[in-house]
Amino acid sequence: MIRTLKTAEEELLALLQKNRRSFLSTKQISNKLGLHPYVIYQAIRELRRWDFKIESEKGKGYRLTQAPEFLLPGEIKKKLKTKVLGREVLSYRTIGSTNALGFRLAEGGAPEGTLIVADEQTKGRGRMGRSWYSPPKLGLWMSLILRPEVPPFSAPGLSICAGLALARAIRDLSGVDARIKWPNDCLIDGRKVGGILLELSAELDRTNFVIAGIGVNVSHQAGDFPKRLSAKVTSIRMESGKEISRMALLISFLKRFEAIYLNFKKNGLAPQRRLIKKFSSLLGKQVAVKFGKERIEGLAQDIDDNGSLVIKTKKGQRAVRAGEVAVL
Ligand code: BT5
């Protein structure tokens, strides 16, 4: 089973990182960290599984020679500027879906704000059974456990809140004009750079928890996407020419999303509407929205206090709660 790094492994990694020029013997490590030699041996094995290159020489000990960029819990926690989001972190080298795990953990009582990140997802998922392409190293694939005390019908507004936080974090770091495409996409110049998947556990009048899954293409180059996707997707690197650190993006996103989320819990979507509209890619455009068997065409006019898209059709105004939008 592949698991998140334990504290001992993270401490060992930090020590090896500090001493990259010299070897450290098991005894030295044991003295510094208070770990049993067997635990050290196991920790080295686990770090190697995560692709850390650790040289070992008989009589000398261990030396770190290469460290891939991982979003490790200890590092995330050190850099966090939040009070709730990301206070508990689980980080995986590879996982099926961070949302699937988030759901299971939330059912087991994991606290609000728990963050699950993975370097790679093998069964990343989108809405309605679709899949989400999540190769190793290139993107930010994460889920947050949220426990907002709001009625279930207003929880979907969180999708647009997460989209807003993401678009702003991308703009801040890379300078590109990232926008929200209602209800759950983040676009740059009409191409999808990120997606949000909200999964809810609710009773009629009560939200038990929400898993907010966020996927962002960060360092992909054109050839890194499968052919079936390449015409409609992009990455921050492809649009800005910049290599943005996933860690910086994660920290910036969490800070922005937390501010919006805490406000949303108290005051709903209304205070965010001005910015949501400003960052929206659809308003003022002719669109077609499909939901269930219905299809509505018209002018995308507004996003209302419930997070619904307001469309001016030939027969009058319609507010749509969810669906697939195409710009005509
Ligand atoms: C979404 O669904 O856009 C929600 C994606 C959420 C992904 C995150 S990653 C962390 C967390 N754990 C998970 O398992 N999921 C969440 P939807 O609107 O249904 O869009 C899915 C469609 O986007 C697919 O059918 C493809 O056409 C396209 N797509 C797939 N992978 C993509 C990618 N990496 N970048 C852009 N588009 C992609």
mmCIF file of C-alpha atoms and ligand atoms in Angstrom:
data_model
loop_
_atom_site.group_PDB
_atom_site.id
_atom_site.type_symbol
_atom_site.label_atom_id
_atom_site.label_comp_id
_atom_site.label_asym_id
_atom_site.label_seq_id
_atom_site.Cartn_x
_atom_site.Cartn_y
_atom_site.Cartn_z
ATOM 1 C CA MET A 1 0.000 0.000 0.000
ATOM 2 C CA ILE A 2 1.267 3.457 -0.829
ATOM 3 C CA ARG A 3 1.014 5.876 1.999
ATOM 4 C CA THR A 4 1.752 9.394 3.092
ATOM 5 C CA LEU A 5 5.161 10.080 4.630
ATOM 6 C CA LYS A 6 5.338 9.705 8.388
ATOM 7 C CA THR A 7 6.874 12.297 10.679
ATOM 8 C CA ALA A 8 10.030 10.192 11.124
ATOM 9 C CA GLU A 9 10.557 10.082 7.372
ATOM 10 C CA GLU A 10 10.046 13.790 7.013
ATOM 11 C CA GLU A 11 12.446 14.526 9.853
ATOM 12 C CA LEU A 12 15.047 12.244 8.317
ATOM 13 C CA LEU A 13 14.576 13.914 4.959
ATOM 14 C CA ALA A 14 15.054 17.368 6.504
ATOM 15 C CA LEU A 15 18.259 16.174 8.185
ATOM 16 C CA LEU A 16 19.623 14.646 4.970
ATOM 17 C CA GLN A 17 18.732 17.826 3.121
ATOM 18 C CA LYS A 18 20.719 19.924 5.575
ATOM 19 C CA ASN A 19 23.756 17.623 5.277
ATOM 20 C CA ARG A 20 23.866 17.070 1.551
ATOM 21 C CA ARG A 21 27.633 17.391 1.294
ATOM 22 C CA SER A 22 28.541 14.674 3.780
ATOM 23 C CA PHE A 23 27.448 11.186 4.750
ATOM 24 C CA LEU A 24 25.499 10.631 7.955
ATOM 25 C CA SER A 25 25.829 7.317 9.723
ATOM 26 C CA THR A 26 22.858 5.485 11.189
ATOM 27 C CA LYS A 27 24.302 6.234 14.619
ATOM 28 C CA GLN A 28 24.514 9.969 13.939
ATOM 29 C CA ILE A 29 20.967 10.005 12.600
ATOM 30 C CA SER A 30 19.777 7.974 15.542
ATOM 31 C CA ASN A 31 21.412 10.381 18.004
ATOM 32 C CA LYS A 32 20.042 13.475 16.311
ATOM 33 C CA LEU A 33 16.486 12.272 15.756
ATOM 34 C CA GLY A 34 16.091 9.723 18.538
ATOM 35 C CA LEU A 35 15.049 7.037 16.070
ATOM 36 C CA HIS A 36 15.742 3.315 16.311
ATOM 37 C CA PRO A 37 18.134 2.082 13.553
ATOM 38 C CA TYR A 38 15.419 -0.164 12.157
ATOM 39 C CA VAL A 39 13.071 2.807 11.837
ATOM 40 C CA ILE A 40 15.844 4.683 10.002
ATOM 41 C CA TYR A 41 16.350 1.761 7.617
ATOM 42 C CA GLN A 42 12.607 1.623 6.896
ATOM 43 C CA ALA A 43 12.423 5.385 6.457
ATOM 44 C CA ILE A 44 15.282 5.345 3.915
ATOM 45 C CA ARG A 45 13.455 2.645 1.959
ATOM 46 C CA GLU A 46 10.250 4.653 1.948
ATOM 47 C CA LEU A 47 12.020 7.835 0.811
ATOM 48 C CA ARG A 48 13.631 5.902 -2.036
ATOM 49 C CA ARG A 49 10.177 4.719 -3.039
ATOM 50 C CA TRP A 50 9.253 8.377 -3.352
ATOM 51 C CA ASP A 51 12.164 8.803 -5.810
ATOM 52 C CA PHE A 52 14.535 10.508 -3.411
ATOM 53 C CA LYS A 53 18.016 9.402 -4.461
ATOM 54 C CA ILE A 54 19.933 8.432 -1.345
ATOM 55 C CA GLU A 55 23.469 7.140 -1.672
ATOM 56 C CA SER A 56 24.642 4.668 0.931
ATOM 57 C CA GLU A 57 28.204 3.555 1.618
ATOM 58 C CA LYS A 58 29.291 0.940 4.071
ATOM 59 C CA GLY A 59 30.937 2.460 7.098
ATOM 60 C CA LYS A 60 29.912 5.996 6.075
ATOM 61 C CA GLY A 61 26.140 6.040 6.070
ATOM 62 C CA TYR A 62 23.654 7.916 3.906
ATOM 63 C CA ARG A 63 23.705 10.991 1.700
ATOM 64 C CA LEU A 64 20.906 12.617 -0.267
ATOM 65 C CA THR A 65 21.905 13.216 -3.883
ATOM 66 C CA GLN A 66 18.634 14.118 -5.558
ATOM 67 C CA ALA A 67 15.314 15.382 -4.229
ATOM 68 C CA PRO A 68 12.233 15.596 -6.432
ATOM 69 C CA GLU A 69 9.718 18.350 -5.717
ATOM 70 C CA PHE A 70 6.995 16.851 -3.574
ATOM 71 C CA LEU A 71 4.323 18.599 -1.603
ATOM 72 C CA LEU A 72 5.189 17.132 1.753
ATOM 73 C CA PRO A 73 3.026 17.763 4.816
ATOM 74 C CA GLY A 74 5.794 19.290 6.937
ATOM 75 C CA GLU A 75 6.834 21.723 4.192
ATOM 76 C CA ILE A 76 3.246 22.700 3.457
ATOM 77 C CA LYS A 77 2.524 23.352 7.119
ATOM 78 C CA LYS A 78 5.632 25.525 7.474
ATOM 79 C CA LYS A 79 4.540 27.767 4.614
ATOM 80 C CA LEU A 80 0.796 27.896 5.277
ATOM 81 C CA LYS A 81 -0.821 31.217 5.990
ATOM 82 C CA THR A 82 -4.221 29.790 6.911
ATOM 83 C CA LYS A 83 -6.090 29.003 10.111
ATOM 84 C CA VAL A 84 -8.297 26.136 8.984
ATOM 85 C CA LEU A 85 -7.479 24.897 5.496
ATOM 86 C CA GLY A 86 -4.489 22.599 5.340
ATOM 87 C CA ARG A 87 -3.954 22.309 9.071
ATOM 88 C CA GLU A 88 -4.101 18.526 8.593
ATOM 89 C CA VAL A 89 -2.243 17.367 5.492
ATOM 90 C CA LEU A 90 -1.910 14.002 3.810
ATOM 91 C CA SER A 91 0.434 13.790 0.853
ATOM 92 C CA TYR A 92 0.659 10.860 -1.561
ATOM 93 C CA ARG A 93 3.117 9.991 -4.270
ATOM 94 C CA THR A 94 0.391 8.237 -6.169
ATOM 95 C CA ILE A 95 -3.263 7.671 -5.353
ATOM 96 C CA GLY A 96 -6.506 6.745 -7.141
ATOM 97 C CA SER A 97 -8.350 9.979 -6.433
ATOM 98 C CA THR A 98 -7.804 12.532 -3.672
ATOM 99 C CA ASN A 99 -11.581 13.114 -3.666
ATOM 100 C CA ALA A 100 -12.337 9.437 -3.126
ATOM 101 C CA LEU A 101 -9.974 9.312 -0.161
ATOM 102 C CA GLY A 102 -11.298 12.635 1.145
ATOM 103 C CA PHE A 103 -14.817 11.247 1.127
ATOM 104 C CA ARG A 104 -13.810 8.161 3.103
ATOM 105 C CA LEU A 105 -11.832 10.215 5.621
ATOM 106 C CA ALA A 106 -14.681 12.685 6.070
ATOM 107 C CA GLU A 107 -17.098 9.825 6.706
ATOM 108 C CA GLY A 108 -14.686 8.669 9.392
ATOM 109 C CA GLY A 109 -14.805 12.108 11.047
ATOM 110 C CA ALA A 110 -11.668 13.832 9.653
ATOM 111 C CA PRO A 111 -11.677 17.508 10.659
ATOM 112 C CA GLU A 112 -12.680 20.469 8.571
ATOM 113 C CA GLY A 113 -9.800 21.766 6.478
ATOM 114 C CA THR A 114 -8.043 18.405 6.036
ATOM 115 C CA LEU A 115 -6.016 18.606 2.830
ATOM 116 C CA ILE A 116 -5.107 15.652 0.652
ATOM 117 C CA VAL A 117 -2.550 16.172 -2.117
ATOM 118 C CA ALA A 118 -1.061 13.724 -4.562
ATOM 119 C CA ASP A 119 1.763 13.890 -7.046
ATOM 120 C CA GLU A 120 -0.195 11.621 -9.392
ATOM 121 C CA GLN A 121 -3.756 10.302 -9.587
ATOM 122 C CA THR A 122 -4.491 7.089 -11.425
ATOM 123 C CA LYS A 123 -8.270 7.477 -11.243
ATOM 124 C CA GLY A 124 -8.662 11.236 -11.093
ATOM 125 C CA ARG A 125 -12.291 12.081 -11.581
ATOM 126 C CA GLY A 126 -14.363 14.862 -13.041
ATOM 127 C CA ARG A 127 -18.115 15.392 -12.822
ATOM 128 C CA MET A 128 -20.658 12.801 -13.907
ATOM 129 C CA GLY A 129 -18.281 9.886 -14.119
ATOM 130 C CA ARG A 130 -15.782 11.682 -16.348
ATOM 131 C CA SER A 131 -12.079 11.279 -15.774
ATOM 132 C CA TRP A 132 -9.431 13.833 -14.914
ATOM 133 C CA TYR A 133 -5.959 13.434 -16.381
ATOM 134 C CA SER A 134 -3.479 13.775 -13.500
ATOM 135 C CA PRO A 135 0.058 12.700 -14.448
ATOM 136 C CA PRO A 136 2.962 12.816 -11.969
ATOM 137 C CA LYS A 137 4.875 16.032 -11.255
ATOM 138 C CA LEU A 138 2.997 18.286 -13.665
ATOM 139 C CA GLY A 139 -0.016 19.485 -11.748
ATOM 140 C CA LEU A 140 -1.657 20.251 -8.460
ATOM 141 C CA TRP A 141 -4.183 17.547 -7.574
ATOM 142 C CA MET A 142 -5.819 18.072 -4.221
ATOM 143 C CA SER A 143 -8.968 17.831 -2.112
ATOM 144 C CA LEU A 144 -10.203 19.671 0.954
ATOM 145 C CA ILE A 145 -12.659 18.400 3.519
ATOM 146 C CA LEU A 146 -15.134 21.160 4.355
ATOM 147 C CA ARG A 147 -17.938 21.108 6.885
ATOM 148 C CA PRO A 148 -19.940 24.233 6.172
ATOM 149 C CA GLU A 149 -23.112 24.650 8.172
ATOM 150 C CA VAL A 150 -25.172 25.646 5.180
ATOM 151 C CA PRO A 151 -28.231 24.038 3.596
ATOM 152 C CA PRO A 152 -27.322 21.550 0.850
ATOM 153 C CA PHE A 153 -28.851 23.697 -1.910
ATOM 154 C CA SER A 154 -26.348 26.484 -1.272
ATOM 155 C CA ALA A 155 -23.235 24.278 -1.020
ATOM 156 C CA PRO A 156 -22.670 24.220 -4.824
ATOM 157 C CA GLY A 157 -21.841 27.929 -4.590
ATOM 158 C CA LEU A 158 -18.548 26.747 -3.122
ATOM 159 C CA SER A 159 -17.502 25.499 -6.530
ATOM 160 C CA ILE A 160 -17.505 28.998 -7.926
ATOM 161 C CA CYS A 161 -15.761 30.275 -4.771
ATOM 162 C CA ALA A 162 -12.966 27.754 -5.290
ATOM 163 C CA GLY A 163 -12.813 28.755 -8.968
ATOM 164 C CA LEU A 164 -12.477 32.403 -7.995
ATOM 165 C CA ALA A 165 -9.675 31.665 -5.517
ATOM 166 C CA LEU A 166 -7.900 29.579 -8.124
ATOM 167 C CA ALA A 167 -8.180 32.136 -10.926
ATOM 168 C CA ARG A 168 -6.815 34.815 -8.600
ATOM 169 C CA ALA A 169 -3.940 32.652 -7.363
ATOM 170 C CA ILE A 170 -2.959 31.805 -10.943
ATOM 171 C CA ARG A 171 -3.074 35.474 -11.941
ATOM 172 C CA ASP A 172 -1.010 36.529 -8.948
ATOM 173 C CA LEU A 173 1.754 34.069 -9.581
ATOM 174 C CA SER A 174 1.951 33.975 -13.346
ATOM 175 C CA GLY A 175 0.357 37.204 -14.545
ATOM 176 C CA VAL A 176 -1.963 35.421 -17.011
ATOM 177 C CA ASP A 177 -5.632 36.305 -17.378
ATOM 178 C CA ALA A 178 -7.180 33.251 -15.696
ATOM 179 C CA ARG A 179 -10.991 33.221 -15.549
ATOM 180 C CA ILE A 180 -13.831 31.237 -14.043
ATOM 181 C CA LYS A 181 -16.135 29.412 -16.396
ATOM 182 C CA TRP A 182 -19.362 28.719 -14.543
ATOM 183 C CA PRO A 183 -19.921 26.383 -12.830
ATOM 184 C CA ASN A 184 -16.606 24.655 -12.204
ATOM 185 C CA ASP A 185 -13.847 25.393 -14.698
ATOM 186 C CA CYS A 186 -10.869 27.666 -14.683
ATOM 187 C CA LEU A 187 -9.830 28.874 -18.129
ATOM 188 C CA ILE A 188 -6.990 30.774 -19.711
ATOM 189 C CA ASP A 189 -7.802 32.201 -23.124
ATOM 190 C CA GLY A 190 -10.724 29.798 -23.539
ATOM 191 C CA ARG A 191 -8.759 26.658 -22.629
ATOM 192 C CA LYS A 192 -9.208 24.656 -19.476
ATOM 193 C CA VAL A 193 -6.338 24.983 -17.007
ATOM 194 C CA GLY A 194 -8.199 23.739 -13.927
ATOM 195 C CA GLY A 195 -11.378 22.068 -12.757
ATOM 196 C CA ILE A 196 -13.312 21.831 -9.507
ATOM 197 C CA LEU A 197 -15.254 18.793 -8.364
ATOM 198 C CA LEU A 198 -17.570 19.209 -5.378
ATOM 199 C CA GLU A 199 -18.890 16.063 -3.771
ATOM 200 C CA LEU A 200 -21.489 16.378 -1.048
ATOM 201 C CA SER A 201 -22.756 14.268 1.785
ATOM 202 C CA ALA A 202 -26.032 15.778 2.906
ATOM 203 C CA GLU A 203 -29.422 15.185 4.414
ATOM 204 C CA LEU A 204 -32.501 17.094 3.295
ATOM 205 C CA ASP A 205 -31.769 20.186 5.335
ATOM 206 C CA ARG A 206 -28.186 19.688 6.434
ATOM 207 C CA THR A 207 -24.793 19.422 4.758
ATOM 208 C CA ASN A 208 -22.649 16.811 6.509
ATOM 209 C CA PHE A 209 -19.530 17.589 4.556
ATOM 210 C CA VAL A 210 -18.265 18.718 1.184
ATOM 211 C CA ILE A 211 -15.199 17.416 -0.574
ATOM 212 C CA ALA A 212 -13.774 20.156 -2.759
ATOM 213 C CA GLY A 213 -11.462 18.620 -5.353
ATOM 214 C CA ILE A 214 -9.234 20.967 -7.310
ATOM 215 C CA GLY A 215 -7.064 20.035 -10.266
ATOM 216 C CA VAL A 216 -4.678 22.473 -11.954
ATOM 217 C CA ASN A 217 -2.370 21.905 -14.907
ATOM 218 C CA VAL A 218 0.835 23.618 -13.851
ATOM 219 C CA SER A 219 3.948 22.519 -15.747
ATOM 220 C CA HIS A 220 2.594 20.597 -18.735
ATOM 221 C CA GLN A 221 3.905 21.318 -22.183
ATOM 222 C CA ALA A 222 1.705 20.742 -25.228
ATOM 223 C CA GLY A 223 2.965 17.194 -25.772
ATOM 224 C CA ASP A 224 2.225 16.174 -22.196
ATOM 225 C CA PHE A 225 -1.538 15.988 -22.792
ATOM 226 C CA PRO A 226 -3.228 13.060 -24.494
ATOM 227 C CA LYS A 227 -4.448 13.842 -28.034
ATOM 228 C CA ARG A 228 -8.114 13.666 -27.097
ATOM 229 C CA LEU A 229 -7.653 16.620 -24.741
ATOM 230 C CA SER A 230 -5.006 18.719 -26.423
ATOM 231 C CA ALA A 231 -7.319 21.080 -28.359
ATOM 232 C CA LYS A 232 -9.203 22.300 -25.291
ATOM 233 C CA VAL A 233 -6.699 22.260 -22.433
ATOM 234 C CA THR A 234 -3.685 24.244 -21.325
ATOM 235 C CA SER A 235 -1.284 24.686 -18.431
ATOM 236 C CA ILE A 236 0.053 27.688 -16.530
ATOM 237 C CA ARG A 237 3.456 27.071 -18.066
ATOM 238 C CA MET A 238 2.124 26.926 -21.630
ATOM 239 C CA GLU A 239 0.298 30.236 -21.190
ATOM 240 C CA SER A 240 2.810 32.216 -19.150
ATOM 241 C CA GLY A 241 6.088 30.633 -20.200
ATOM 242 C CA LYS A 242 6.859 30.455 -16.495
ATOM 243 C CA GLU A 243 7.621 27.496 -14.294
ATOM 244 C CA ILE A 244 5.422 28.132 -11.272
ATOM 245 C CA SER A 245 6.108 26.128 -8.134
ATOM 246 C CA ARG A 246 3.206 23.898 -7.155
ATOM 247 C CA MET A 247 3.944 24.711 -3.543
ATOM 248 C CA ALA A 248 3.609 28.463 -4.155
ATOM 249 C CA LEU A 249 0.350 27.897 -6.020
ATOM 250 C CA LEU A 250 -1.019 25.676 -3.269
ATOM 251 C CA ILE A 251 -0.172 28.173 -0.528
ATOM 252 C CA SER A 252 -1.606 31.117 -2.441
ATOM 253 C CA PHE A 253 -4.769 29.213 -3.357
ATOM 254 C CA LEU A 254 -5.402 28.074 0.218
ATOM 255 C CA LYS A 255 -4.982 31.579 1.584
ATOM 256 C CA ARG A 256 -7.386 33.062 -0.937
ATOM 257 C CA PHE A 257 -9.890 30.234 -0.694
ATOM 258 C CA GLU A 258 -9.941 30.318 3.093
ATOM 259 C CA ALA A 259 -10.828 34.018 3.146
ATOM 260 C CA ILE A 260 -13.666 33.422 0.666
ATOM 261 C CA TYR A 261 -14.828 30.230 2.370
ATOM 262 C CA LEU A 262 -15.062 31.724 5.867
ATOM 263 C CA ASN A 263 -17.019 34.631 4.472
ATOM 264 C CA PHE A 264 -19.268 32.266 2.484
ATOM 265 C CA LYS A 265 -20.114 30.310 5.641
ATOM 266 C CA LYS A 266 -21.344 33.470 7.355
ATOM 267 C CA ASN A 267 -22.772 35.530 4.530
ATOM 268 C CA GLY A 268 -23.310 33.224 1.565
ATOM 269 C CA LEU A 269 -22.241 34.051 -1.959
ATOM 270 C CA ALA A 270 -23.478 37.651 -2.117
ATOM 271 C CA PRO A 271 -20.241 39.344 -0.921
ATOM 272 C CA GLN A 272 -18.250 37.476 -3.600
ATOM 273 C CA ARG A 273 -20.548 38.291 -6.473
ATOM 274 C CA ARG A 274 -18.739 41.373 -7.687
ATOM 275 C CA LEU A 275 -15.458 39.499 -8.064
ATOM 276 C CA ILE A 276 -17.102 36.365 -9.406
ATOM 277 C CA LYS A 277 -18.663 38.462 -12.149
ATOM 278 C CA LYS A 278 -15.425 40.280 -12.828
ATOM 279 C CA PHE A 279 -13.563 36.998 -13.268
ATOM 280 C CA SER A 280 -16.290 35.226 -15.196
ATOM 281 C CA SER A 281 -15.554 34.191 -18.774
ATOM 282 C CA LEU A 282 -19.226 33.809 -19.751
ATOM 283 C CA LEU A 283 -21.078 36.984 -18.880
ATOM 284 C CA GLY A 284 -22.157 38.993 -21.901
ATOM 285 C CA LYS A 285 -21.801 35.973 -24.201
ATOM 286 C CA GLN A 286 -24.392 33.917 -26.066
ATOM 287 C CA VAL A 287 -24.377 30.470 -24.512
ATOM 288 C CA ALA A 288 -26.143 27.143 -24.574
ATOM 289 C CA VAL A 289 -26.550 25.319 -21.284
ATOM 290 C CA LYS A 290 -27.381 21.642 -21.097
ATOM 291 C CA PHE A 291 -28.722 20.140 -17.892
ATOM 292 C CA GLY A 292 -30.414 16.791 -17.801
ATOM 293 C CA LYS A 293 -32.500 16.620 -20.961
ATOM 294 C CA GLU A 294 -33.042 20.344 -21.194
ATOM 295 C CA ARG A 295 -31.098 22.820 -23.293
ATOM 296 C CA ILE A 296 -31.345 26.562 -22.883
ATOM 297 C CA GLU A 297 -29.925 29.168 -25.214
ATOM 298 C CA GLY A 298 -29.493 32.830 -24.545
ATOM 299 C CA LEU A 299 -27.354 35.641 -23.189
ATOM 300 C CA ALA A 300 -25.385 34.882 -20.000
ATOM 301 C CA GLN A 301 -26.382 37.898 -17.923
ATOM 302 C CA ASP A 302 -25.500 37.326 -14.320
ATOM 303 C CA ILE A 303 -24.491 34.951 -11.559
ATOM 304 C CA ASP A 304 -26.994 35.337 -8.731
ATOM 305 C CA ASP A 305 -26.721 34.993 -4.943
ATOM 306 C CA ASN A 306 -27.322 31.240 -5.171
ATOM 307 C CA GLY A 307 -24.517 30.785 -7.678
ATOM 308 C CA SER A 308 -26.999 30.158 -10.501
ATOM 309 C CA LEU A 309 -26.242 31.368 -14.010
ATOM 310 C CA VAL A 310 -28.905 33.814 -15.156
ATOM 311 C CA ILE A 311 -29.700 33.554 -18.846
ATOM 312 C CA LYS A 312 -31.821 35.877 -20.902
ATOM 313 C CA THR A 313 -33.722 33.638 -23.293
ATOM 314 C CA LYS A 314 -36.343 34.480 -25.906
ATOM 315 C CA LYS A 315 -38.985 33.455 -23.374
ATOM 316 C CA GLY A 316 -37.595 35.484 -20.488
ATOM 317 C CA GLN A 317 -34.992 35.055 -17.754
ATOM 318 C CA ARG A 318 -33.929 31.651 -16.463
ATOM 319 C CA ALA A 319 -31.624 30.915 -13.539
ATOM 320 C CA VAL A 320 -29.765 27.642 -14.006
ATOM 321 C CA ARG A 321 -28.265 25.856 -11.006
ATOM 322 C CA ALA A 322 -25.907 23.437 -12.777
ATOM 323 C CA GLY A 323 -25.058 22.216 -16.236
ATOM 324 C CA GLU A 324 -22.671 22.178 -19.149
ATOM 325 C CA VAL A 325 -22.107 25.480 -20.911
ATOM 326 C CA ALA A 326 -20.966 26.032 -24.458
ATOM 327 C CA VAL A 327 -20.225 29.523 -25.809
ATOM 328 C CA LEU A 328 -22.045 29.972 -29.126
HETATM 329 C C1 BT5 B 1 -13.888 18.809 -13.663
HETATM 330 O O1 BT5 B 1 -14.830 17.934 -14.139
HETATM 331 O O2 BT5 B 1 -13.416 19.728 -14.281
HETATM 332 C C2 BT5 B 1 -13.444 18.522 -12.243
HETATM 333 C C3 BT5 B 1 -12.019 18.087 -12.164
HETATM 334 C C4 BT5 B 1 -11.565 17.907 -10.747
HETATM 335 C C5 BT5 B 1 -10.230 17.254 -10.653
HETATM 336 C C6 BT5 B 1 -9.716 17.206 -9.239
HETATM 337 S S1 BT5 B 1 -8.051 16.697 -9.156
HETATM 338 C C7 BT5 B 1 -8.137 16.475 -7.449
HETATM 339 C C8 BT5 B 1 -9.511 15.928 -7.147
HETATM 340 N N1 BT5 B 1 -9.509 14.473 -7.145
HETATM 341 C C9 BT5 B 1 -10.237 13.981 -8.153
HETATM 342 O O3 BT5 B 1 -10.386 12.765 -8.406
HETATM 343 N N2 BT5 B 1 -10.785 14.996 -8.865
HETATM 344 C C10 BT5 B 1 -10.464 16.277 -8.287
HETATM 345 P P1 BT5 B 1 -15.592 18.095 -15.533
HETATM 346 O O4 BT5 B 1 -16.184 19.456 -15.657
HETATM 347 O O5 BT5 B 1 -16.498 16.936 -15.588
HETATM 348 O O6 BT5 B 1 -14.460 17.986 -16.602
HETATM 349 C C11 BT5 B 1 -13.907 16.748 -16.964
HETATM 350 C C12 BT5 B 1 -13.446 16.889 -18.403
HETATM 351 O O7 BT5 B 1 -12.325 17.760 -18.489
HETATM 352 C C13 BT5 B 1 -12.981 15.553 -19.006
HETATM 353 O O8 BT5 B 1 -14.038 14.847 -19.562
HETATM 354 C C14 BT5 B 1 -11.981 16.030 -20.061
HETATM 355 O O9 BT5 B 1 -12.653 16.421 -21.246
HETATM 356 C C15 BT5 B 1 -11.391 17.282 -19.453
HETATM 357 N N3 BT5 B 1 -10.119 17.002 -18.751
HETATM 358 C C16 BT5 B 1 -9.656 15.849 -18.211
HETATM 359 N N4 BT5 B 1 -8.461 16.027 -17.640
HETATM 360 C C17 BT5 B 1 -8.139 17.332 -17.825
HETATM 361 C C18 BT5 B 1 -7.036 18.130 -17.439
HETATM 362 N N5 BT5 B 1 -5.999 17.657 -16.756
HETATM 363 N N6 BT5 B 1 -7.063 19.442 -17.790
HETATM 364 C C19 BT5 B 1 -8.102 19.984 -18.460
HETATM 365 N N7 BT5 B 1 -9.166 19.267 -18.846
HETATM 366 C C20 BT5 B 1 -9.191 17.970 -18.531
#
